[in-house]
PDB file of C-alpha atoms in Angstrom:
ATOM      1  CA  UNK A 788      56.182 -50.031  41.140  1.00 56.00           C
ATOM      2  CA  UNK A 789      56.225 -52.387  38.783  1.00 64.00           C
ATOM      3  CA  UNK A 790      53.698 -54.284  40.305  1.00 77.00           C
ATOM      4  CA  UNK A 791      51.682 -52.073  39.933  1.00 79.00           C
ATOM      5  CA  UNK A 792      53.141 -51.346  35.904  1.00 81.00           C
ATOM      6  CA  UNK A 793      52.050 -55.226  35.196  1.00 84.00           C
ATOM      7  CA  UNK A 794      48.175 -54.599  36.841  1.00 88.00           C
ATOM      8  CA  UNK A 795      47.620 -51.821  34.712  1.00 89.00           C
ATOM      9  CA  UNK A 796      48.422 -53.138  31.866  1.00 91.00           C
ATOM     10  CA  UNK A 797      46.481 -56.231  32.585  1.00 93.00           C
ATOM     11  CA  UNK A 798      43.767 -53.912  32.432  1.00 94.00           C
ATOM     12  CA  UNK A 799      44.532 -52.733  29.287  1.00 95.00           C
ATOM     13  CA  UNK A 800      45.041 -55.899  28.088  1.00 96.00           C
ATOM     14  CA  UNK A 801      41.523 -57.072  28.922  1.00 96.00           C
ATOM     15  CA  UNK A 802      39.800 -53.561  28.064  1.00 97.00           C
ATOM     16  CA  UNK A 803      41.329 -53.980  24.402  1.00 97.00           C
ATOM     17  CA  UNK A 804      40.373 -57.546  23.975  1.00 97.00           C
ATOM     18  CA  UNK A 805      37.035 -57.615  25.370  1.00 97.00           C
ATOM     19  CA  UNK A 806      36.327 -53.980  22.664  1.00 98.00           C
ATOM     20  CA  UNK A 807      37.589 -56.458  19.947  1.00 98.00           C
ATOM     21  CA  UNK A 808      35.154 -58.802  20.751  1.00 97.00           C
ATOM     22  CA  UNK A 809      32.291 -56.282  20.932  1.00 97.00           C
ATOM     23  CA  UNK A 810      33.817 -55.215  17.328  1.00 97.00           C
ATOM     24  CA  UNK A 811      34.417 -58.219  15.944  1.00 96.00           C
ATOM     25  CA  UNK A 812      30.814 -59.027  15.994  1.00 96.00           C
ATOM     26  CA  UNK A 813      29.293 -56.145  14.340  1.00 96.00           C
ATOM     27  CA  UNK A 814      27.377 -56.668  10.625  1.00 95.00           C
ATOM     28  CA  UNK A 815      29.231 -53.281   9.369  1.00 97.00           C
ATOM     29  CA  UNK A 816      32.068 -51.015  10.930  1.00 96.00           C
ATOM     30  CA  UNK A 817      29.928 -47.994   8.848  1.00 95.00           C
ATOM     31  CA  UNK A 818      29.707 -44.831  10.891  1.00 92.00           C
ATOM     32  CA  UNK A 819      27.597 -45.092  13.507  1.00 92.00           C
ATOM     33  CA  UNK A 820      26.182 -44.912  17.085  1.00 92.00           C
ATOM     34  CA  UNK A 821      27.131 -48.348  17.762  1.00 94.00           C
ATOM     35  CA  UNK A 822      30.614 -48.181  15.940  1.00 94.00           C
ATOM     36  CA  UNK A 823      31.356 -44.699  16.966  1.00 87.00           C
ATOM     37  CA  UNK A 824      31.338 -45.237  20.358  1.00 93.00           C
ATOM     38  CA  UNK A 825      33.838 -48.668  20.804  1.00 96.00           C
ATOM     39  CA  UNK A 826      35.717 -46.311  18.804  1.00 90.00           C
ATOM     40  CA  UNK A 827      36.068 -44.117  21.360  1.00 87.00           C
ATOM     41  CA  UNK A 828      36.437 -46.702  24.350  1.00 95.00           C
ATOM     42  CA  UNK A 829      39.576 -47.957  22.211  1.00 95.00           C
ATOM     43  CA  UNK A 830      41.287 -44.933  21.264  1.00 89.00           C
ATOM     44  CA  UNK A 831      40.704 -43.795  25.657  1.00 91.00           C
ATOM     45  CA  UNK A 832      42.067 -46.631  26.395  1.00 95.00           C
ATOM     46  CA  UNK A 833      45.141 -46.942  24.196  1.00 93.00           C
ATOM     47  CA  UNK A 834      45.728 -42.714  23.972  1.00 88.00           C
ATOM     48  CA  UNK A 835      46.987 -42.822  27.954  1.00 91.00           C
ATOM     49  CA  UNK A 836      50.936 -42.953  28.210  1.00 88.00           C
ATOM     50  CA  UNK A 837      51.868 -46.864  28.726  1.00 89.00           C
ATOM     51  CA  UNK A 838      54.971 -48.270  28.529  1.00 88.00           C
ATOM     52  CA  UNK A 839      53.369 -51.912  27.278  1.00 92.00           C
ATOM     53  CA  UNK A 840      55.975 -53.437  25.188  1.00 91.00           C
ATOM     54  CA  UNK A 841      53.752 -54.962  21.940  1.00 89.00           C
ATOM     55  CA  UNK A 842      56.455 -56.951  20.813  1.00 89.00           C
ATOM     56  CA  UNK A 843      56.278 -58.781  24.760  1.00 91.00           C
ATOM     57  CA  UNK A 844      52.343 -59.600  24.153  1.00 93.00           C
ATOM     58  CA  UNK A 845      51.769 -63.800  23.875  1.00 94.00           C
ATOM     59  CA  UNK A 846      50.704 -65.267  20.906  1.00 95.00           C
ATOM     60  CA  UNK A 847      47.259 -65.040  21.007  1.00 96.00           C
ATOM     61  CA  UNK A 848      46.793 -61.388  22.453  1.00 96.00           C
ATOM     62  CA  UNK A 849      49.563 -60.234  19.295  1.00 95.00           C
ATOM     63  CA  UNK A 850      46.748 -62.036  17.217  1.00 95.00           C
ATOM     64  CA  UNK A 851      43.979 -60.291  18.688  1.00 97.00           C
ATOM     65  CA  UNK A 852      46.149 -57.000  18.230  1.00 96.00           C
ATOM     66  CA  UNK A 853      46.528 -57.758  14.569  1.00 94.00           C
ATOM     67  CA  UNK A 854      43.122 -58.087  13.632  1.00 96.00           C
ATOM     68  CA  UNK A 855      42.337 -55.126  15.999  1.00 97.00           C
ATOM     69  CA  UNK A 856      44.275 -53.094  13.413  1.00 95.00           C
ATOM     70  CA  UNK A 857      42.499 -54.418  10.126  1.00 95.00           C
ATOM     71  CA  UNK A 858      39.601 -53.516  11.441  1.00 97.00           C
ATOM     72  CA  UNK A 859      40.667 -49.947  12.416  1.00 94.00           C
ATOM     73  CA  UNK A 860      41.809 -50.107   8.858  1.00 92.00           C
ATOM     74  CA  UNK A 861      38.532 -51.254   7.403  1.00 95.00           C
ATOM     75  CA  UNK A 862      36.660 -47.998   9.457  1.00 94.00           C
ATOM     76  CA  UNK A 863      39.054 -45.834   8.644  1.00 88.00           C
ATOM     77  CA  UNK A 864      38.026 -46.899   4.793  1.00 91.00           C
ATOM     78  CA  UNK A 865      34.382 -46.668   5.351  1.00 94.00           C
ATOM     79  CA  UNK A 866      34.374 -43.004   6.835  1.00 88.00           C
ATOM     80  CA  UNK A 867      36.525 -41.952   4.293  1.00 90.00           C
ATOM     81  CA  UNK A 868      34.681 -42.696   1.391  1.00 95.00           C
ATOM     82  CA  UNK A 869      31.544 -42.072   3.474  1.00 94.00           C
ATOM     83  CA  UNK A 870      32.671 -38.270   3.022  1.00 94.00           C
ATOM     84  CA  UNK A 871      34.650 -38.589   0.091  1.00 97.00           C
ATOM     85  CA  UNK A 872      30.921 -39.219  -1.299  1.00 97.00           C
ATOM     86  CA  UNK A 873      29.268 -36.974  -0.188  1.00 96.00           C
ATOM     87  CA  UNK A 874      31.894 -34.112  -1.164  1.00 97.00           C
ATOM     88  CA  UNK A 875      31.558 -35.745  -4.165  1.00 96.00           C
ATOM     89  CA  UNK A 876      28.104 -34.644  -5.260  1.00 96.00           C
ATOM     90  CA  UNK A 877      28.952 -30.730  -5.101  1.00 96.00           C
ATOM     91  CA  UNK A 878      30.183 -29.084  -8.013  1.00 95.00           C
ATOM     92  CA  UNK A 879      33.545 -28.052  -6.747  1.00 94.00           C
ATOM     93  CA  UNK A 880      34.233 -30.123  -3.263  1.00 97.00           C
ATOM     94  CA  UNK A 881      37.216 -28.984  -2.637  1.00 96.00           C
ATOM     95  CA  UNK A 882      34.965 -25.109  -1.649  1.00 95.00           C
ATOM     96  CA  UNK A 883      33.149 -27.809   1.233  1.00 96.00           C
ATOM     97  CA  UNK A 884      35.990 -29.693   3.019  1.00 95.00           C
ATOM     98  CA  UNK A 885      34.989 -27.824   5.613  1.00 92.00           C
ATOM     99  CA  UNK A 886      32.059 -30.461   6.351  1.00 90.00           C
ATOM    100  CA  UNK A 887      34.602 -32.961   7.116  1.00 84.00           C
ATOM    101  CA  UNK A 888      34.264 -33.037  11.008  1.00 72.00           C
ATOM    102  CA  UNK A 889      38.044 -32.820  11.251  1.00 69.00           C
ATOM    103  CA  UNK A 890      39.171 -30.652   7.944  1.00 80.00           C
ATOM    104  CA  UNK A 891      40.640 -28.045  10.840  1.00 75.00           C
ATOM    105  CA  UNK A 892      42.620 -30.236  12.333  1.00 68.00           C
ATOM    106  CA  UNK A 893      43.679 -31.110   8.339  1.00 74.00           C
ATOM    107  CA  UNK A 894      45.132 -27.799   8.343  1.00 78.00           C
ATOM    108  CA  UNK A 895      47.130 -28.363  11.498  1.00 73.00           C
ATOM    109  CA  UNK A 896      48.058 -31.860  10.207  1.00 71.00           C
ATOM    110  CA  UNK A 897      48.924 -30.110   7.011  1.00 75.00           C
ATOM    111  CA  UNK A 898      51.082 -27.196   8.532  1.00 78.00           C
ATOM    112  CA  UNK A 899      53.138 -29.966  10.700  1.00 75.00           C
ATOM    113  CA  UNK A 900      54.463 -32.124   8.171  1.00 78.00           C
ATOM    114  CA  UNK A 901      55.325 -29.315   5.986  1.00 84.00           C
ATOM    115  CA  UNK A 902      57.552 -28.185   8.542  1.00 80.00           C
ATOM    116  CA  UNK A 903      58.713 -32.082   9.643  1.00 81.00           C
ATOM    117  CA  UNK A 904      60.029 -31.579   6.108  1.00 86.00           C
ATOM    118  CA  UNK A 905      60.752 -28.768   5.192  1.00 87.00           C
ATOM    119  CA  UNK A 906      63.340 -28.954   8.015  1.00 86.00           C
ATOM    120  CA  UNK A 907      64.910 -32.686   6.649  1.00 83.00           C
ATOM    121  CA  UNK A 908      64.525 -31.795   2.912  1.00 79.00           C
ATOM    122  CA  UNK A 909      67.881 -29.937   2.839  1.00 64.00           C
ATOM    123  CA  UNK A 910      69.533 -31.355  -0.030  1.00 52.00           C
ATOM    124  CA  UNK A 911      68.957 -27.966  -2.170  1.00 53.00           C
ATOM    125  CA  UNK A 912      66.979 -24.887  -1.351  1.00 59.00           C
ATOM    126  CA  UNK A 913      64.466 -25.618  -3.557  1.00 79.00           C
ATOM    127  CA  UNK A 914      60.803 -27.226  -2.367  1.00 88.00           C
ATOM    128  CA  UNK A 915      60.223 -30.904  -3.156  1.00 93.00           C
ATOM    129  CA  UNK A 916      58.736 -30.689  -7.437  1.00 94.00           C
ATOM    130  CA  UNK A 917      56.904 -34.352  -7.018  1.00 97.00           C
ATOM    131  CA  UNK A 918      56.010 -35.971  -3.685  1.00 97.00           C
ATOM    132  CA  UNK A 919      54.331 -39.297  -4.128  1.00 98.00           C
ATOM    133  CA  UNK A 920      51.543 -40.729  -1.093  1.00 97.00           C
ATOM    134  CA  UNK A 921      51.292 -44.289  -0.679  1.00 97.00           C
ATOM    135  CA  UNK A 922      47.872 -45.453   0.274  1.00 95.00           C
ATOM    136  CA  UNK A 923      45.921 -42.671  -0.776  1.00 95.00           C
ATOM    137  CA  UNK A 924      42.616 -43.762   0.057  1.00 94.00           C
ATOM    138  CA  UNK A 925      39.374 -41.673  -1.225  1.00 96.00           C
ATOM    139  CA  UNK A 926      39.956 -38.749   1.246  1.00 95.00           C
ATOM    140  CA  UNK A 927      43.723 -37.535   0.592  1.00 95.00           C
ATOM    141  CA  UNK A 928      43.139 -34.459   2.538  1.00 91.00           C
ATOM    142  CA  UNK A 929      47.126 -35.016   3.279  1.00 89.00           C
ATOM    143  CA  UNK A 930      47.929 -34.037  -0.406  1.00 95.00           C
ATOM    144  CA  UNK A 931      45.090 -31.962  -1.022  1.00 97.00           C
ATOM    145  CA  UNK A 932      46.363 -29.496   2.496  1.00 93.00           C
ATOM    146  CA  UNK A 933      49.868 -29.317   1.312  1.00 93.00           C
ATOM    147  CA  UNK A 934      49.061 -29.177  -2.792  1.00 97.00           C
ATOM    148  CA  UNK A 935      47.076 -26.112  -1.814  1.00 96.00           C
ATOM    149  CA  UNK A 936      48.453 -24.109   1.369  1.00 95.00           C
ATOM    150  CA  UNK A 937      51.818 -25.440   1.772  1.00 94.00           C
ATOM    151  CA  UNK A 938      53.639 -26.477  -1.653  1.00 94.00           C
ATOM    152  CA  UNK A 939      52.376 -24.675  -4.389  1.00 95.00           C
ATOM    153  CA  UNK A 940      54.368 -26.151  -7.245  1.00 95.00           C
ATOM    154  CA  UNK A 941      54.482 -28.888  -6.191  1.00 96.00           C
ATOM    155  CA  UNK A 942      52.805 -32.435  -7.778  1.00 98.00           C
ATOM    156  CA  UNK A 943      51.175 -35.050  -6.076  1.00 98.00           C
ATOM    157  CA  UNK A 944      51.024 -38.486  -7.168  1.00 98.00           C
ATOM    158  CA  UNK A 945      48.749 -41.128  -5.118  1.00 98.00           C
ATOM    159  CA  UNK A 946      48.694 -44.644  -4.746  1.00 98.00           C
ATOM    160  CA  UNK A 947      46.107 -46.580  -4.005  1.00 97.00           C
ATOM    161  CA  UNK A 948      45.141 -50.127  -4.941  1.00 96.00           C
ATOM    162  CA  UNK A 949      41.041 -49.628  -4.825  1.00 96.00           C
ATOM    163  CA  UNK A 950      40.337 -48.087  -8.070  1.00 97.00           C
ATOM    164  CA  UNK A 951      36.915 -47.248  -6.942  1.00 97.00           C
ATOM    165  CA  UNK A 952      38.994 -45.193  -4.116  1.00 97.00           C
ATOM    166  CA  UNK A 953      41.053 -43.547  -6.837  1.00 97.00           C
ATOM    167  CA  UNK A 954      37.682 -42.239  -8.716  1.00 97.00           C
ATOM    168  CA  UNK A 955      36.311 -40.945  -5.620  1.00 97.00           C
ATOM    169  CA  UNK A 956      39.509 -38.964  -4.930  1.00 97.00           C
ATOM    170  CA  UNK A 957      39.673 -37.998  -8.351  1.00 97.00           C
ATOM    171  CA  UNK A 958      36.359 -36.691  -8.037  1.00 97.00           C
ATOM    172  CA  UNK A 959      37.753 -33.651  -5.012  1.00 97.00           C
ATOM    173  CA  UNK A 960      39.585 -32.058  -7.233  1.00 97.00           C
ATOM    174  CA  UNK A 961      37.858 -32.762 -10.848  1.00 95.00           C
ATOM    175  CA  UNK A 962      36.895 -29.379 -11.195  1.00 93.00           C
ATOM    176  CA  UNK A 963      39.570 -27.375  -9.770  1.00 95.00           C
ATOM    177  CA  UNK A 964      41.665 -25.939 -12.514  1.00 94.00           C
ATOM    178  CA  UNK A 965      45.061 -25.807  -9.942  1.00 96.00           C
ATOM    179  CA  UNK A 966      44.903 -29.198  -7.915  1.00 97.00           C
ATOM    180  CA  UNK A 967      43.612 -31.345 -11.205  1.00 96.00           C
ATOM    181  CA  UNK A 968      46.658 -30.394 -12.450  1.00 97.00           C
ATOM    182  CA  UNK A 969      49.181 -31.450  -9.755  1.00 98.00           C
ATOM    183  CA  UNK A 970      47.190 -34.293  -8.594  1.00 97.00           C
ATOM    184  CA  UNK A 971      47.969 -37.850  -9.933  1.00 98.00           C
ATOM    185  CA  UNK A 972      46.081 -41.014  -9.125  1.00 98.00           C
ATOM    186  CA  UNK A 973      47.462 -43.963  -9.515  1.00 98.00           C
ATOM    187  CA  UNK A 974      45.597 -47.539  -9.051  1.00 98.00           C
ATOM    188  CA  UNK A 975      48.528 -49.372  -8.415  1.00 97.00           C
ATOM    189  CA  UNK A 976      49.859 -52.033  -5.576  1.00 96.00           C
ATOM    190  CA  UNK A 977      53.058 -50.020  -4.749  1.00 97.00           C
ATOM    191  CA  UNK A 978      54.902 -53.526  -4.760  1.00 97.00           C
ATOM    192  CA  UNK A 979      54.342 -53.395  -9.014  1.00 97.00           C
ATOM    193  CA  UNK A 980      55.595 -49.733  -9.289  1.00 97.00           C
ATOM    194  CA  UNK A 981      59.582 -50.071 -10.199  1.00 97.00           C
ATOM    195  CA  UNK A 982      61.677 -47.263 -12.223  1.00 96.00           C
ATOM    196  CA  UNK A 983      58.718 -44.826 -11.852  1.00 97.00           C
ATOM    197  CA  UNK A 984      59.672 -44.337  -7.808  1.00 98.00           C
ATOM    198  CA  UNK A 985      63.334 -42.776  -9.013  1.00 97.00           C
ATOM    199  CA  UNK A 986      60.681 -39.447 -10.247  1.00 97.00           C
ATOM    200  CA  UNK A 987      59.534 -38.638  -6.532  1.00 97.00           C
ATOM    201  CA  UNK A 988      61.656 -36.462  -4.232  1.00 96.00           C
ATOM    202  CA  UNK A 989      59.759 -37.616  -1.004  1.00 96.00           C
ATOM    203  CA  UNK A 990      57.224 -40.631  -0.079  1.00 97.00           C
ATOM    204  CA  UNK A 991      54.730 -41.116   2.093  1.00 95.00           C
ATOM    205  CA  UNK A 992      53.906 -44.299   3.209  1.00 94.00           C
ATOM    206  CA  UNK A 993      50.486 -44.583   5.008  1.00 90.00           C
ATOM    207  CA  UNK A 994      50.413 -46.620   8.447  1.00 87.00           C
ATOM    208  CA  UNK A 995      48.323 -48.754   6.746  1.00 88.00           C
ATOM    209  CA  UNK A 996      50.347 -50.058   4.034  1.00 91.00           C
ATOM    210  CA  UNK A 997      51.422 -53.144   5.509  1.00 87.00           C
ATOM    211  CA  UNK A 998      48.705 -54.273   8.162  1.00 84.00           C
ATOM    212  CA  UNK A 999      51.718 -56.053   9.636  1.00 82.00           C
ATOM    213  CA  UNK A1000      55.548 -56.204  10.535  1.00 84.00           C
ATOM    214  CA  UNK A1001      56.283 -58.754   6.991  1.00 88.00           C
ATOM    215  CA  UNK A1002      53.969 -57.019   4.852  1.00 90.00           C
ATOM    216  CA  UNK A1003      55.940 -53.098   5.718  1.00 92.00           C
ATOM    217  CA  UNK A1004      59.329 -54.797   5.731  1.00 93.00           C
ATOM    218  CA  UNK A1005      58.408 -56.114   2.190  1.00 94.00           C
ATOM    219  CA  UNK A1006      56.876 -52.599   1.096  1.00 96.00           C
ATOM    220  CA  UNK A1007      60.255 -50.691   3.234  1.00 96.00           C
ATOM    221  CA  UNK A1008      62.381 -53.216   1.153  1.00 96.00           C
ATOM    222  CA  UNK A1009      60.899 -51.997  -2.171  1.00 97.00           C
ATOM    223  CA  UNK A1010      60.973 -48.466  -1.645  1.00 97.00           C
ATOM    224  CA  UNK A1011      64.805 -48.695  -0.495  1.00 96.00           C
ATOM    225  CA  UNK A1012      65.495 -50.340  -4.123  1.00 96.00           C
ATOM    226  CA  UNK A1013      64.071 -48.444  -6.052  1.00 97.00           C
ATOM    227  CA  UNK A1014      63.739 -44.686  -5.055  1.00 97.00           C
ATOM    228  CA  UNK A1015      65.853 -42.038  -5.755  1.00 96.00           C
ATOM    229  CA  UNK A1016      69.475 -42.034  -3.825  1.00 95.00           C
ATOM    230  CA  UNK A1017      68.967 -38.975  -0.967  1.00 93.00           C
ATOM    231  CA  UNK A1018      64.906 -38.953  -2.059  1.00 95.00           C
ATOM    232  CA  UNK A1019      62.879 -38.847   1.349  1.00 95.00           C
ATOM    233  CA  UNK A1020      61.117 -41.619   3.046  1.00 96.00           C
ATOM    234  CA  UNK A1021      58.244 -40.627   5.605  1.00 92.00           C
ATOM    235  CA  UNK A1022      56.480 -43.114   7.367  1.00 91.00           C
ATOM    236  CA  UNK A1023      54.116 -44.021  10.179  1.00 86.00           C
ATOM    237  CA  UNK A1024      54.482 -45.709  13.486  1.00 89.00           C
ATOM    238  CA  UNK A1025      53.152 -46.007  16.692  1.00 89.00           C
ATOM    239  CA  UNK A1026      54.580 -46.342  20.196  1.00 91.00           C
ATOM    240  CA  UNK A1027      52.881 -47.938  23.585  1.00 93.00           C
ATOM    241  CA  UNK A1028      49.457 -48.745  23.692  1.00 94.00           C
ATOM    242  CA  UNK A1029      48.948 -47.010  20.554  1.00 92.00           C
ATOM    243  CA  UNK A1030      50.427 -50.249  18.762  1.00 94.00           C
ATOM    244  CA  UNK A1031      46.742 -51.383  19.255  1.00 95.00           C
ATOM    245  CA  UNK A1032      45.624 -49.348  16.565  1.00 93.00           C
ATOM    246  CA  UNK A1033      48.657 -49.193  14.255  1.00 90.00           C
ATOM    247  CA  UNK A1034      51.286 -51.225  13.183  1.00 92.00           C
ATOM    248  CA  UNK A1035      54.839 -50.787  14.250  1.00 91.00           C
ATOM    249  CA  UNK A1036      57.556 -49.857  12.176  1.00 91.00           C
ATOM    250  CA  UNK A1037      61.078 -50.983  13.483  1.00 90.00           C
ATOM    251  CA  UNK A1038      63.606 -48.004  12.886  1.00 92.00           C
ATOM    252  CA  UNK A1039      66.272 -51.235  12.315  1.00 91.00           C
ATOM    253  CA  UNK A1040      64.271 -52.820   9.244  1.00 92.00           C
ATOM    254  CA  UNK A1041      65.173 -49.296   7.598  1.00 94.00           C
ATOM    255  CA  UNK A1042      67.657 -50.826   5.641  1.00 93.00           C
ATOM    256  CA  UNK A1043      69.128 -48.779   3.061  1.00 93.00           C
ATOM    257  CA  UNK A1044      67.684 -44.964   4.833  1.00 95.00           C
ATOM    258  CA  UNK A1045      69.573 -42.855   7.008  1.00 94.00           C
ATOM    259  CA  UNK A1046      66.849 -42.850  10.253  1.00 93.00           C
ATOM    260  CA  UNK A1047      66.656 -39.023  10.581  1.00 92.00           C
ATOM    261  CA  UNK A1048      64.041 -38.017  13.245  1.00 89.00           C
ATOM    262  CA  UNK A1049      61.159 -39.872  15.575  1.00 86.00           C
ATOM    263  CA  UNK A1050      58.456 -38.180  16.401  1.00 83.00           C
ATOM    264  CA  UNK A1051      56.599 -39.872  19.439  1.00 82.00           C
ATOM    265  CA  UNK A1052      53.619 -37.894  20.445  1.00 75.00           C
ATOM    266  CA  UNK A1053      52.267 -37.499  23.930  1.00 74.00           C
ATOM    267  CA  UNK A1054      48.886 -35.880  23.103  1.00 70.00           C
ATOM    268  CA  UNK A1055      46.333 -37.064  21.722  1.00 65.00           C
ATOM    269  CA  UNK A1056      47.965 -37.625  18.018  1.00 69.00           C
ATOM    270  CA  UNK A1057      48.143 -41.612  17.796  1.00 77.00           C
ATOM    271  CA  UNK A1058      50.920 -42.298  15.330  1.00 78.00           C
ATOM    272  CA  UNK A1059      54.452 -41.373  15.681  1.00 82.00           C
ATOM    273  CA  UNK A1060      56.315 -40.130  12.467  1.00 83.00           C
ATOM    274  CA  UNK A1061      59.477 -41.558  11.140  1.00 89.00           C
ATOM    275  CA  UNK A1062      61.663 -39.680   8.863  1.00 89.00           C
ATOM    276  CA  UNK A1063      64.661 -41.260   6.791  1.00 94.00           C
ATOM    277  CA  UNK A1064      66.433 -39.881   3.553  1.00 94.00           C
ATOM    278  CA  UNK A1065      67.439 -42.764   0.979  1.00 95.00           C
ATOM    279  CA  UNK A1066      71.839 -43.277   1.198  1.00 92.00           C
ATOM    280  CA  UNK A1067      72.996 -41.692  -1.426  1.00 86.00           C
ATOM    281  CA  UNK A1068      75.913 -44.340  -1.820  1.00 73.00           C
ATOM    282  CA  UNK A1069      74.755 -47.982  -1.411  1.00 64.00           C
ATOM    283  CA  UNK A1070      75.829 -49.753   2.234  1.00 54.00           C
ATOM    284  CA  UNK A1071      76.192 -52.603   3.860  1.00 52.00           C
ATOM    285  CA  UNK A1072      74.012 -52.720   6.991  1.00 42.00           C
ATOM    286  CA  UNK A1073      73.072 -55.322   9.500  1.00 44.00           C
ATOM    287  CA  UNK A1074      70.307 -55.942  11.241  1.00 41.00           C
ATOM    288  CA  UNK A1075      71.741 -54.700  14.604  1.00 41.00           C
ATOM    289  CA  UNK A1076      72.316 -51.288  13.021  1.00 38.00           C
ATOM    290  CA  UNK A1077      70.608 -48.259  13.683  1.00 39.00           C
ATOM    291  CA  UNK A1078      71.511 -44.549  12.248  1.00 39.00           C
ATOM    292  CA  UNK A1079      70.759 -42.218  15.363  1.00 38.00           C
ATOM    293  CA  UNK A1080      71.009 -40.959  18.115  1.00 37.00           C
ATOM    294  CA  UNK A1081      67.644 -41.922  20.305  1.00 35.00           C
ATOM    295  CA  UNK A1082      68.378 -39.473  22.916  1.00 34.00           C
ATOM    296  CA  UNK A1083      68.703 -36.032  20.753  1.00 33.00           C
ATOM    297  CA  UNK A1084      65.366 -37.553  18.585  1.00 35.00           C
ATOM    298  CA  UNK A1085      63.778 -37.756  21.907  1.00 35.00           C
ATOM    299  CA  UNK A1086      64.431 -34.384  23.598  1.00 32.00           C
ATOM    300  CA  UNK A1087      62.847 -33.287  20.508  1.00 35.00           C
ATOM    301  CA  UNK A1088      59.882 -35.881  19.767  1.00 35.00           C
ATOM    302  CA  UNK A1089      57.112 -33.673  20.925  1.00 36.00           C
ATOM    303  CA  UNK A1090      57.953 -29.705  19.420  1.00 35.00           C
ATOM    304  CA  UNK A1091      55.943 -31.120  16.480  1.00 35.00           C
ATOM    305  CA  UNK A1092      52.884 -32.770  18.340  1.00 35.00           C
ATOM    306  CA  UNK A1093      50.828 -29.088  19.213  1.00 32.00           C
ATOM    307  CA  UNK A1094      47.593 -30.836  17.261  1.00 33.00           C
ATOM    308  CA  UNK A1095      44.035 -30.328  18.949  1.00 32.00           C
ATOM    309  CA  UNK A1096      42.473 -33.658  19.428  1.00 34.00           C
ATOM    310  CA  UNK A1097      40.136 -34.599  16.908  1.00 35.00           C
ATOM    311  CA  UNK A1098      35.798 -34.779  18.757  1.00 39.00           C
ATOM    312  CA  UNK A1099      35.807 -38.199  16.689  1.00 42.00           C
ATOM    313  CA  UNK A1100      37.979 -41.607  17.548  1.00 48.00           C
ATOM    314  CA  UNK A1101      37.795 -42.256  14.222  1.00 46.00           C
ATOM    315  CA  UNK A1102      39.199 -38.307  13.701  1.00 46.00           C
ATOM    316  CA  UNK A1103      41.705 -39.453  16.346  1.00 46.00           C
ATOM    317  CA  UNK A1104      43.010 -42.397  14.430  1.00 44.00           C
ATOM    318  CA  UNK A1105      43.747 -40.520  11.173  1.00 41.00           C
ATOM    319  CA  UNK A1106      46.207 -37.676  13.103  1.00 40.00           C
ATOM    320  CA  UNK A1107      49.261 -38.741  11.521  1.00 39.00           C
ATOM    321  CA  UNK A1108      47.894 -41.098   8.540  1.00 41.00           C
ATOM    322  CA  UNK A1109      45.684 -40.911   6.277  1.00 41.00           C
ATOM    323  CA  UNK A1110      44.838 -43.723   3.906  1.00 41.00           C
ATOM    324  CA  UNK A1111      48.468 -38.062   6.104  1.00 42.00           C
TER     325      UNK A1111
END
């Protein structure tokens, strides 16, 4: 049994490395037949359940994984920019969101995330008044869907380091009387944002903000320092072979936060979701401390994972991340 598992992992690693080599040789990762085909192969290789432990991979494979995640991030950004440009050409872009091939999936995703947030946002009977999304990109569908259908009195502050992405995103809501007032865009490196972070009830951290563990930890530590006590932090992670596509968030690095739940989808949703709350009072947390019951979390992990798969490989890779 063990030898079969080793064989399956070897086949997976070989397949992923072959795809990486082909992707790395492309002149561009803009949407095209070749790009779509390679990402289809990559997603199909990584979606099935796998017990592979990414942390145990040899250094050369770890390096390929790191580079592959960056290629995935670049491809997502180009896909978003492509459709944001098309939508921005309409008089009222929000009336044409359904031209995006995966818009219906974002409607389901918005409901999913609203349900998760609603379950854990229990500090008061009110809904969040101010939400920040870090790494919103040129096509901030999560903010748009949540603001339009689920959190209609909430203000969304979208942070991205790219001014062009923010300009494109802002154009999508500028003609809408309601969302133009409740969707705010900030061009900034989140590491330079300090006291403003205390103003948010909930902060979403996109999967590709912090492309490796060291970068991710620095961002999380920064948020832990400046977020308001009791505020919610929602992060995207990856599990098993899906960690070839997105960075993994180890709950043990969430110092200063109480981990509320972890959701590991077992279908075509790639990203796991980690939901945490900043401690109300300062606490000392050592590196071996983790404030959650793994058994109870795993038992409920699939409760929020009933989402129809995308038909496009890059759409698959956007299920929980939006760079949600």
